[in-house]
PDB file of C-alpha atoms in Angstrom:
ATOM      1  CA  GLY A 253      22.202  27.166  -4.615  1.00 40.00           C
ATOM      2  CA  GLU A 254      20.288  26.660  -7.822  1.00 45.00           C
ATOM      3  CA  PRO A 255      20.183  23.164  -9.671  1.00 45.00           C
ATOM      4  CA  SER A 256      22.472  23.028 -12.658  1.00 45.00           C
ATOM      5  CA  GLY A 257      22.730  20.776 -15.471  1.00 43.00           C
ATOM      6  CA  ASP A 258      26.271  19.370 -14.830  1.00 46.00           C
ATOM      7  CA  GLU A 259      25.038  17.360 -11.931  1.00 55.00           C
ATOM      8  CA  GLY A 260      24.354  14.279 -13.545  1.00 59.00           C
ATOM      9  CA  GLY A 261      22.381  10.994 -11.896  1.00 68.00           C
ATOM     10  CA  ALA A 262      20.030  13.172  -9.609  1.00 81.00           C
ATOM     11  CA  GLU A 263      16.679  11.754  -9.933  1.00 88.00           C
ATOM     12  CA  LEU A 264      13.209  13.075  -8.267  1.00 88.00           C
ATOM     13  CA  THR A 265      12.205  11.265  -5.239  1.00 88.00           C
ATOM     14  CA  ALA A 266       9.678  13.238  -3.989  1.00 89.00           C
ATOM     15  CA  LEU A 267       7.021  16.371  -4.556  1.00 87.00           C
ATOM     16  CA  LEU A 268       4.794  18.389  -2.731  1.00 88.00           C
ATOM     17  CA  ALA A 269       2.458  21.506  -3.527  1.00 88.00           C
ATOM     18  CA  PHE A 270       1.348  23.616  -0.801  1.00 84.00           C
ATOM     19  CA  THR A 271       0.462  27.168   0.287  1.00 86.00           C
ATOM     20  CA  ALA A 272       3.244  29.328   2.393  1.00 82.00           C
ATOM     21  CA  ARG A 273       4.402  32.666   3.327  1.00 78.00           C
ATOM     22  CA  MET A 274       7.636  32.451   1.348  1.00 74.00           C
ATOM     23  CA  SER A 275       9.443  35.421  -0.903  1.00 64.00           C
ATOM     24  CA  SER A 276      12.750  34.939  -3.057  1.00 58.00           C
ATOM     25  CA  ALA A 277      15.266  37.415  -3.055  1.00 52.00           C
ATOM     26  CA  SER A 278      14.634  39.064  -6.229  1.00 53.00           C
ATOM     27  CA  SER A 279      10.837  39.571  -5.734  1.00 53.00           C
ATOM     28  CA  GLY A 280      10.107  40.072  -2.199  1.00 53.00           C
ATOM     29  CA  GLY A 281       7.131  40.127  -0.255  1.00 55.00           C
ATOM     30  CA  ASP A 282       5.772  37.585   1.956  1.00 59.00           C
ATOM     31  CA  GLY A 283       2.208  37.139   0.776  1.00 67.00           C
ATOM     32  CA  SER A 284       0.673  33.540   0.898  1.00 76.00           C
ATOM     33  CA  ARG A 285       1.650  31.587  -2.589  1.00 81.00           C
ATOM     34  CA  ARG A 286       1.320  28.173  -3.700  1.00 85.00           C
ATOM     35  CA  VAL A 287       4.914  26.594  -3.871  1.00 89.00           C
ATOM     36  CA  LEU A 288       6.113  23.219  -5.063  1.00 90.00           C
ATOM     37  CA  ALA A 289       8.686  21.242  -2.863  1.00 91.00           C
ATOM     38  CA  VAL A 290      10.837  18.999  -4.979  1.00 91.00           C
ATOM     39  CA  ALA A 291      13.040  16.455  -3.539  1.00 92.00           C
ATOM     40  CA  ASP A 292      15.895  15.153  -5.626  1.00 91.00           C
ATOM     41  CA  SER A 293      18.243  11.748  -4.854  1.00 91.00           C
ATOM     42  CA  LEU A 294      21.377  14.340  -4.330  1.00 92.00           C
ATOM     43  CA  GLY A 295      19.563  15.095  -0.941  1.00 92.00           C
ATOM     44  CA  ARG A 296      18.531  18.725  -2.434  1.00 92.00           C
ATOM     45  CA  LEU A 297      15.160  20.207  -1.257  1.00 92.00           C
ATOM     46  CA  PHE A 298      13.867  23.123  -3.637  1.00 92.00           C
ATOM     47  CA  GLY A 299      10.945  25.499  -3.000  1.00 91.00           C
ATOM     48  CA  VAL A 300      10.040  26.558  -6.143  1.00 90.00           C
ATOM     49  CA  ASP A 301       7.234  29.173  -7.351  1.00 87.00           C
ATOM     50  CA  ARG A 302       4.275  27.969  -9.644  1.00 81.00           C
ATOM     51  CA  ASN A 303       6.231  30.195 -12.517  1.00 82.00           C
ATOM     52  CA  GLY A 304       9.307  28.416 -12.061  1.00 83.00           C
ATOM     53  CA  THR A 305      11.182  30.831  -9.467  1.00 86.00           C
ATOM     54  CA  LEU A 306      13.447  29.015  -7.042  1.00 88.00           C
ATOM     55  CA  LEU A 307      12.482  30.804  -3.742  1.00 88.00           C
ATOM     56  CA  ARG A 308      14.402  28.562  -1.310  1.00 88.00           C
ATOM     57  CA  ASN A 309      16.639  25.570  -0.987  1.00 90.00           C
ATOM     58  CA  ALA A 310      17.827  23.152   1.752  1.00 91.00           C
ATOM     59  CA  THR A 311      19.798  19.753   2.355  1.00 91.00           C
ATOM     60  CA  VAL A 312      18.496  17.015   3.594  1.00 89.00           C
ATOM     61  CA  GLY A 313      20.506  15.105   6.585  1.00 78.00           C
ATOM     62  CA  ALA A 314      24.257  13.748   5.965  1.00 78.00           C
ATOM     63  CA  ALA A 315      25.727  13.117   2.945  1.00 77.00           C
ATOM     64  CA  GLY A 316      23.955  10.283   0.682  1.00 83.00           C
ATOM     65  CA  ASP A 317      20.497  10.955   2.392  1.00 90.00           C
ATOM     66  CA  TYR A 318      17.727  12.465   0.363  1.00 92.00           C
ATOM     67  CA  ALA A 319      13.821  12.734   1.235  1.00 93.00           C
ATOM     68  CA  ARG A 320      11.676   9.833   0.296  1.00 93.00           C
ATOM     69  CA  ASP A 321       8.291  11.505   0.973  1.00 93.00           C
ATOM     70  CA  LEU A 322       7.157  14.925   2.180  1.00 94.00           C
ATOM     71  CA  LYS A 323       3.920  15.794   3.752  1.00 93.00           C
ATOM     72  CA  LYS A 324       2.547  19.187   5.515  1.00 92.00           C
ATOM     73  CA  GLN A 325       1.222  19.675   8.712  1.00 90.00           C
ATOM     74  CA  GLY A 326       0.608  23.348   9.983  1.00 88.00           C
ATOM     75  CA  ALA A 327       3.519  25.438   9.632  1.00 87.00           C
ATOM     76  CA  HIS A 328       5.895  22.467   8.919  1.00 89.00           C
ATOM     77  CA  LEU A 329       6.919  20.033   5.978  1.00 92.00           C
ATOM     78  CA  ALA A 330       7.773  16.517   7.160  1.00 93.00           C
ATOM     79  CA  VAL A 331      10.565  14.757   5.339  1.00 94.00           C
ATOM     80  CA  ALA A 332      11.481  11.214   5.448  1.00 93.00           C
ATOM     81  CA  GLY A 333      15.192  10.454   5.231  1.00 91.00           C
ATOM     82  CA  ASP A 334      17.498   8.005   6.736  1.00 89.00           C
ATOM     83  CA  ALA A 335      17.457   8.461  10.373  1.00 85.00           C
ATOM     84  CA  GLY A 336      13.618   8.964  10.720  1.00 90.00           C
ATOM     85  CA  VAL A 337      11.388  11.888   9.996  1.00 93.00           C
ATOM     86  CA  SER A 338      12.815  15.665  10.492  1.00 92.00           C
ATOM     87  CA  PHE A 339      10.586  18.969  10.137  1.00 92.00           C
ATOM     88  CA  LEU A 340      11.081  21.625   7.648  1.00 90.00           C
ATOM     89  CA  SER A 341       9.736  25.075   8.405  1.00 88.00           C
ATOM     90  CA  SER A 342       7.190  25.508   5.428  1.00 86.00           C
ATOM     91  CA  ASN A 343       7.911  29.495   5.271  1.00 86.00           C
ATOM     92  CA  LYS A 344      11.451  29.740   6.073  1.00 86.00           C
ATOM     93  CA  PHE A 345      12.467  26.373   4.496  1.00 88.00           C
ATOM     94  CA  ALA A 346      14.831  25.671   6.989  1.00 88.00           C
ATOM     95  CA  PHE A 347      14.964  22.401   9.311  1.00 87.00           C
ATOM     96  CA  SER A 348      14.225  22.349  13.261  1.00 77.00           C
ATOM     97  CA  GLY A 349      16.482  20.616  15.286  1.00 67.00           C
ATOM     98  CA  LEU A 350      14.284  20.465  18.066  1.00 59.00           C
ATOM     99  CA  ASN A 351      11.400  17.826  17.091  1.00 68.00           C
ATOM    100  CA  PHE A 352      12.869  14.680  15.312  1.00 83.00           C
ATOM    101  CA  CYS A 353      10.927  11.465  14.648  1.00 88.00           C
ATOM    102  CA  ARG A 354      13.438   8.546  15.304  1.00 81.00           C
ATOM    103  CA  GLY A 355      12.491   4.823  14.328  1.00 72.00           C
ATOM    104  CA  VAL A 356      13.968   1.619  13.853  1.00 72.00           C
ATOM    105  CA  SER A 357      17.491   1.431  12.117  1.00 75.00           C
ATOM    106  CA  SER A 358      16.259   1.908   8.671  1.00 84.00           C
ATOM    107  CA  ALA A 359      15.251   4.521   6.309  1.00 90.00           C
ATOM    108  CA  ALA A 360      11.928   6.026   6.678  1.00 92.00           C
ATOM    109  CA  HIS A 361       9.781   6.031   3.270  1.00 92.00           C
ATOM    110  CA  SER A 362       6.377   6.908   3.809  1.00 93.00           C
ATOM    111  CA  ILE A 363       4.501   9.341   5.707  1.00 95.00           C
ATOM    112  CA  ALA A 364       0.901  10.034   6.837  1.00 95.00           C
ATOM    113  CA  TYR A 365      -1.005  12.396   9.214  1.00 95.00           C
ATOM    114  CA  ASP A 366      -4.116  10.893  11.150  1.00 93.00           C
ATOM    115  CA  VAL A 367      -7.195  12.580   9.794  1.00 91.00           C
ATOM    116  CA  LEU A 368      -8.779  12.869  13.221  1.00 90.00           C
ATOM    117  CA  SER A 369      -5.738  13.440  15.365  1.00 91.00           C
ATOM    118  CA  PRO A 370      -3.433  15.901  12.939  1.00 90.00           C
ATOM    119  CA  GLY A 371      -0.648  15.561  15.485  1.00 91.00           C
ATOM    120  CA  LEU A 372      -0.329  11.587  15.165  1.00 93.00           C
ATOM    121  CA  MET A 373       1.418  10.571  12.225  1.00 95.00           C
ATOM    122  CA  TYR A 374       2.099   7.190  10.789  1.00 95.00           C
ATOM    123  CA  VAL A 375       5.577   6.351   9.226  1.00 95.00           C
ATOM    124  CA  GLY A 376       6.631   3.360   7.239  1.00 93.00           C
ATOM    125  CA  PHE A 377      10.344   2.215   7.193  1.00 92.00           C
ATOM    126  CA  ALA A 378      12.510   0.388   4.689  1.00 89.00           C
ATOM    127  CA  THR A 379      12.073  -2.835   6.659  1.00 86.00           C
ATOM    128  CA  GLY A 380       8.085  -2.904   6.715  1.00 89.00           C
ATOM    129  CA  GLU A 381       7.640  -1.688  10.054  1.00 91.00           C
ATOM    130  CA  VAL A 382       5.075   1.127  10.242  1.00 93.00           C
ATOM    131  CA  LEU A 383       4.914   3.455  13.614  1.00 93.00           C
ATOM    132  CA  LEU A 384       2.816   5.764  14.760  1.00 94.00           C
ATOM    133  CA  TYR A 385       4.240   8.825  16.261  1.00 93.00           C
ATOM    134  CA  ASP A 386       2.990  11.771  18.247  1.00 92.00           C
ATOM    135  CA  THR A 387       4.732  14.691  17.086  1.00 90.00           C
ATOM    136  CA  LYS A 388       3.135  17.289  19.687  1.00 86.00           C
ATOM    137  CA  ALA A 389       4.403  15.224  22.777  1.00 81.00           C
ATOM    138  CA  LYS A 390       5.194  17.667  25.628  1.00 75.00           C
ATOM    139  CA  HIS A 391       9.124  17.422  26.729  1.00 68.00           C
ATOM    140  CA  GLU A 392      10.183  19.847  29.681  1.00 67.00           C
ATOM    141  CA  LYS A 393       9.209  23.017  28.140  1.00 67.00           C
ATOM    142  CA  SER A 394       9.161  22.299  24.506  1.00 68.00           C
ATOM    143  CA  THR A 395       7.434  19.796  22.050  1.00 74.00           C
ATOM    144  CA  ALA A 396       9.186  16.325  20.971  1.00 80.00           C
ATOM    145  CA  CYS A 397       8.172  13.240  18.641  1.00 87.00           C
ATOM    146  CA  ARG A 398       7.468  10.253  20.810  1.00 90.00           C
ATOM    147  CA  LYS A 399       6.956   6.981  19.616  1.00 91.00           C
ATOM    148  CA  LEU A 400       3.661   5.173  20.581  1.00 91.00           C
ATOM    149  CA  TYR A 401       3.616   1.885  18.996  1.00 91.00           C
ATOM    150  CA  LYS A 402       3.954  -0.067  15.685  1.00 92.00           C
ATOM    151  CA  LEU A 403       1.078  -1.267  13.726  1.00 93.00           C
ATOM    152  CA  PRO A 404       0.609  -4.836  14.261  1.00 91.00           C
ATOM    153  CA  GLY A 405       1.527  -7.124  11.439  1.00 89.00           C
ATOM    154  CA  THR A 406       3.731  -4.837   9.841  1.00 90.00           C
ATOM    155  CA  GLY A 407       7.615  -5.350   9.554  1.00 84.00           C
ATOM    156  CA  GLY A 408      10.002  -8.134   9.240  1.00 69.00           C
ATOM    157  CA  GLY A 409      11.549  -7.033   5.651  1.00 59.00           C
ATOM    158  CA  SER A 410      15.245  -6.653   5.267  1.00 56.00           C
ATOM    159  CA  GLU A 411      15.656  -4.819   1.956  1.00 55.00           C
ATOM    160  CA  GLU A 412      14.513  -1.423   0.656  1.00 53.00           C
ATOM    161  CA  GLY A 413      11.883  -3.125  -1.365  1.00 58.00           C
ATOM    162  CA  SER A 414       9.781  -4.023   1.862  1.00 69.00           C
ATOM    163  CA  ALA A 415       9.269  -0.203   2.647  1.00 85.00           C
ATOM    164  CA  PRO A 416       5.713   0.000   2.792  1.00 89.00           C
ATOM    165  CA  THR A 417       3.108   3.044   1.647  1.00 89.00           C
ATOM    166  CA  VAL A 418       0.793   4.676   3.994  1.00 92.00           C
ATOM    167  CA  TRP A 419      -2.631   6.417   3.720  1.00 89.00           C
ATOM    168  CA  THR A 420      -4.963   7.457   6.124  1.00 90.00           C
ATOM    169  CA  VAL A 421      -8.604   8.463   5.764  1.00 86.00           C
ATOM    170  CA  ARG A 422     -11.351   9.364   8.713  1.00 86.00           C
ATOM    171  CA  GLY A 423     -10.696   6.650  10.967  1.00 87.00           C
ATOM    172  CA  TYR A 424      -8.773   4.109   8.950  1.00 88.00           C
ATOM    173  CA  THR A 425      -5.079   3.823   8.201  1.00 90.00           C
ATOM    174  CA  LEU A 426      -4.213   1.764   5.075  1.00 89.00           C
ATOM    175  CA  VAL A 427      -0.610   0.066   4.529  1.00 89.00           C
ATOM    176  CA  SER A 428       0.376  -1.191   1.134  1.00 86.00           C
ATOM    177  CA  ASP A 429       3.092  -3.600   1.859  1.00 85.00           C
ATOM    178  CA  PRO A 430       4.852  -5.384  -1.303  1.00 80.00           C
ATOM    179  CA  ALA A 431       5.172  -8.418   0.632  1.00 80.00           C
ATOM    180  CA  GLN A 432       2.095  -8.999   2.161  1.00 84.00           C
ATOM    181  CA  GLY A 433      -0.684  -6.547   0.213  1.00 82.00           C
ATOM    182  CA  VAL A 434      -3.056  -4.087   1.553  1.00 85.00           C
ATOM    183  CA  LEU A 435      -3.480  -3.749   5.505  1.00 88.00           C
ATOM    184  CA  VAL A 436      -6.567  -1.973   6.674  1.00 88.00           C
ATOM    185  CA  PHE A 437      -6.597  -0.773  10.323  1.00 91.00           C
ATOM    186  CA  ASN A 438      -9.019   0.744  12.449  1.00 90.00           C
ATOM    187  CA  THR A 439      -7.460   3.871  13.945  1.00 89.00           C
ATOM    188  CA  THR A 440     -10.444   5.593  15.471  1.00 86.00           C
ATOM    189  CA  GLU A 441      -8.647   5.727  19.064  1.00 74.00           C
ATOM    190  CA  ALA A 442      -5.026   5.621  17.640  1.00 74.00           C
ATOM    191  CA  ARG A 443      -3.713   7.331  20.641  1.00 73.00           C
ATOM    192  CA  ASP A 444      -5.179   4.802  23.186  1.00 75.00           C
ATOM    193  CA  GLY A 445      -3.739   1.668  21.949  1.00 77.00           C
ATOM    194  CA  ALA A 446      -2.400  -0.504  18.961  1.00 81.00           C
ATOM    195  CA  ALA A 447      -4.969   0.127  16.160  1.00 88.00           C
ATOM    196  CA  PRO A 448      -6.433  -3.450  15.072  1.00 90.00           C
ATOM    197  CA  LEU A 449      -5.675  -4.999  11.906  1.00 90.00           C
ATOM    198  CA  ILE A 450      -9.375  -5.547  10.375  1.00 88.00           C
ATOM    199  CA  ALA A 451      -8.882  -6.601   6.729  1.00 85.00           C
ATOM    200  CA  LYS A 452      -5.936  -7.770   4.601  1.00 86.00           C
ATOM    201  CA  THR A 453      -6.016  -8.055   0.794  1.00 81.00           C
ATOM    202  CA  PRO A 454      -2.829  -9.969  -0.905  1.00 79.00           C
ATOM    203  CA  PHE A 455      -1.695  -8.358  -4.315  1.00 70.00           C
ATOM    204  CA  PRO A 456      -2.990 -10.772  -7.063  1.00 65.00           C
ATOM    205  CA  LYS A 457      -0.147 -12.475  -8.942  1.00 63.00           C
ATOM    206  CA  PRO A 458       0.762 -11.214 -12.263  1.00 57.00           C
ATOM    207  CA  SER A 459      -0.425 -13.005 -15.390  1.00 61.00           C
ATOM    208  CA  CYS A 460       1.571 -15.033 -17.834  1.00 61.00           C
ATOM    209  CA  ALA A 461       1.041 -12.282 -20.523  1.00 61.00           C
ATOM    210  CA  ALA A 462       2.442  -9.521 -18.024  1.00 58.00           C
ATOM    211  CA  VAL A 463       5.599 -11.981 -17.220  1.00 55.00           C
ATOM    212  CA  ASP A 464       5.993 -12.527 -21.395  1.00 59.00           C
ATOM    213  CA  ALA A 465       5.811  -8.831 -21.854  1.00 58.00           C
ATOM    214  CA  LEU A 466       8.548  -7.829 -19.010  1.00 53.00           C
ATOM    215  CA  ARG A 467      11.037 -10.477 -20.668  1.00 55.00           C
ATOM    216  CA  GLN A 468      11.450  -7.537 -23.479  1.00 58.00           C
ATOM    217  CA  PHE A 469      13.267  -5.422 -20.958  1.00 52.00           C
ATOM    218  CA  SER A 470      17.121  -6.333 -20.013  1.00 48.00           C
ATOM    219  CA  GLN A 471      15.993  -4.624 -16.460  1.00 49.00           C
ATOM    220  CA  PRO A 472      12.409  -5.385 -15.847  1.00 45.00           C
ATOM    221  CA  PRO A 473      10.985  -3.647 -12.841  1.00 45.00           C
ATOM    222  CA  PRO A 474      10.234  -5.251  -9.101  1.00 44.00           C
ATOM    223  CA  LEU A 475       6.841  -6.436  -8.039  1.00 42.00           C
ATOM    224  CA  ALA A 476       5.123  -3.405  -7.045  1.00 42.00           C
ATOM    225  CA  PRO A 477       1.584  -1.879  -6.391  1.00 41.00           C
ATOM    226  CA  LEU A 478       0.543   0.986  -8.927  1.00 39.00           C
ATOM    227  CA  ALA A 479      -2.182   2.028  -6.860  1.00 43.00           C
ATOM    228  CA  VAL A 480      -4.460   1.294  -3.803  1.00 46.00           C
ATOM    229  CA  SER A 481      -8.043   2.830  -4.043  1.00 49.00           C
ATOM    230  CA  PHE A 482     -10.271   2.868  -0.952  1.00 49.00           C
ATOM    231  CA  SER A 483     -14.019   3.830  -0.361  1.00 50.00           C
ATOM    232  CA  ALA A 484     -16.031   4.295   3.096  1.00 47.00           C
ATOM    233  CA  SER A 485     -19.808   3.580   2.784  1.00 49.00           C
ATOM    234  CA  GLY A 486     -22.206   2.611   5.587  1.00 48.00           C
ATOM    235  CA  GLY A 487     -19.552   2.268   8.171  1.00 48.00           C
ATOM    236  CA  ALA A 488     -17.494  -0.170   5.675  1.00 50.00           C
ATOM    237  CA  LEU A 489     -14.176   0.270   4.211  1.00 49.00           C
ATOM    238  CA  ARG A 490     -13.247  -1.416   0.930  1.00 50.00           C
ATOM    239  CA  ALA A 491      -9.439  -1.410  -0.578  1.00 47.00           C
ATOM    240  CA  SER A 492      -8.297  -2.647  -3.686  1.00 46.00           C
ATOM    241  CA  ALA A 493      -5.046  -2.759  -5.187  1.00 43.00           C
ATOM    242  CA  GLU A 494      -3.632  -2.925  -8.454  1.00 42.00           C
ATOM    243  CA  VAL A 495      -0.411  -4.582  -9.208  1.00 38.00           C
ATOM    244  CA  VAL A 496       1.500  -3.299 -12.469  1.00 36.00           C
ATOM    245  CA  LEU A 497       4.393  -5.818 -13.266  1.00 36.00           C
ATOM    246  CA  ALA A 498       6.593  -8.264 -11.677  1.00 36.00           C
ATOM    247  CA  LEU A 499       9.810 -10.194 -12.045  1.00 39.00           C
ATOM    248  CA  PRO A 500       9.257 -13.294 -13.732  1.00 38.00           C
ATOM    249  CA  GLU A 501      10.329 -15.384 -11.153  1.00 43.00           C
ATOM    250  CA  HIS A 502       7.713 -14.144  -8.767  1.00 43.00           C
ATOM    251  CA  ALA A 503       5.142 -15.497 -11.312  1.00 44.00           C
ATOM    252  CA  GLY A 504       5.907 -19.391 -11.053  1.00 49.00           C
ATOM    253  CA  PRO A 505       6.028 -21.084 -14.589  1.00 51.00           C
ATOM    254  CA  CYS A 506       5.000 -19.343 -17.517  1.00 55.00           C
ATOM    255  CA  PRO A 507       5.462 -20.058 -21.302  1.00 51.00           C
ATOM    256  CA  THR A 508       8.508 -18.379 -23.092  1.00 51.00           C
ATOM    257  CA  SER A 509       7.779 -19.339 -26.394  1.00 52.00           C
ATOM    258  CA  PRO A 510       5.248 -16.679 -28.755  1.00 51.00           C
ATOM    259  CA  ALA A 511       2.881 -19.752 -29.690  1.00 54.00           C
ATOM    260  CA  ALA A 512       2.932 -20.953 -25.976  1.00 50.00           C
ATOM    261  CA  ALA A 513       2.225 -17.277 -24.891  1.00 44.00           C
ATOM    262  CA  ALA A 514      -0.855 -16.962 -27.371  1.00 50.00           C
ATOM    263  CA  ALA A 515      -2.147 -20.119 -26.137  1.00 53.00           C
ATOM    264  CA  ALA A 516      -1.971 -18.767 -22.511  1.00 46.00           C
ATOM    265  CA  LEU A 517      -3.902 -15.977 -23.332  1.00 46.00           C
ATOM    266  CA  ALA A 518      -6.888 -18.024 -25.273  1.00 46.00           C
TER     267      ALA A 518
END
């Protein structure tokens, strides 16, 4: 049903704008339109027209599950959830039970399709693994999702904070790992074997000034990258990361008094 204001505690977890042939019960029509898919922490998915009209809604997985990332490829939306990646028809806004990408025993957090081979999909899981799937593998007379391999050097985490974020550009896949930094893989021939890790850039440690600012908050945010930028030139790929803030214990000894903090900034 429509979202109501009495369901407190719901948080926005994913957004995706896309084009689909979707109509609402009130307006009718099946022409292509821009749709915003909105996911929340209660496991709800809403398809909303750009004028605010609710077109469709769906529910992600079992109770307690929710969409952590959304990506569109072809006529489907890939939805990252507790059990892996499921697929939602972008026109009907209904889940398909025929093609489901199951992974390790942790939630899927990030999705990125390969640029050169759109049928290939990279998925980052809560424990740090990044797995590559063939979403168009043939199984008997239907299409199935088949796991190909794990990107080398990913994994080993045990908490939700270990979840990596995955990006793809032509010929490369970038992984932002909270524990390791930015990992760059050459994925030109992704289907033929594990993509080699060609570069690794650790996140810089936060300054004492940032740590001192954090102490003003009762619940400071955890160590997390704000953004990763990348560019390709002359066959070389350059990646850089920016860290916003970190918990004080991640930064090592820092001055606590205003005078000491001022001296540290001098």
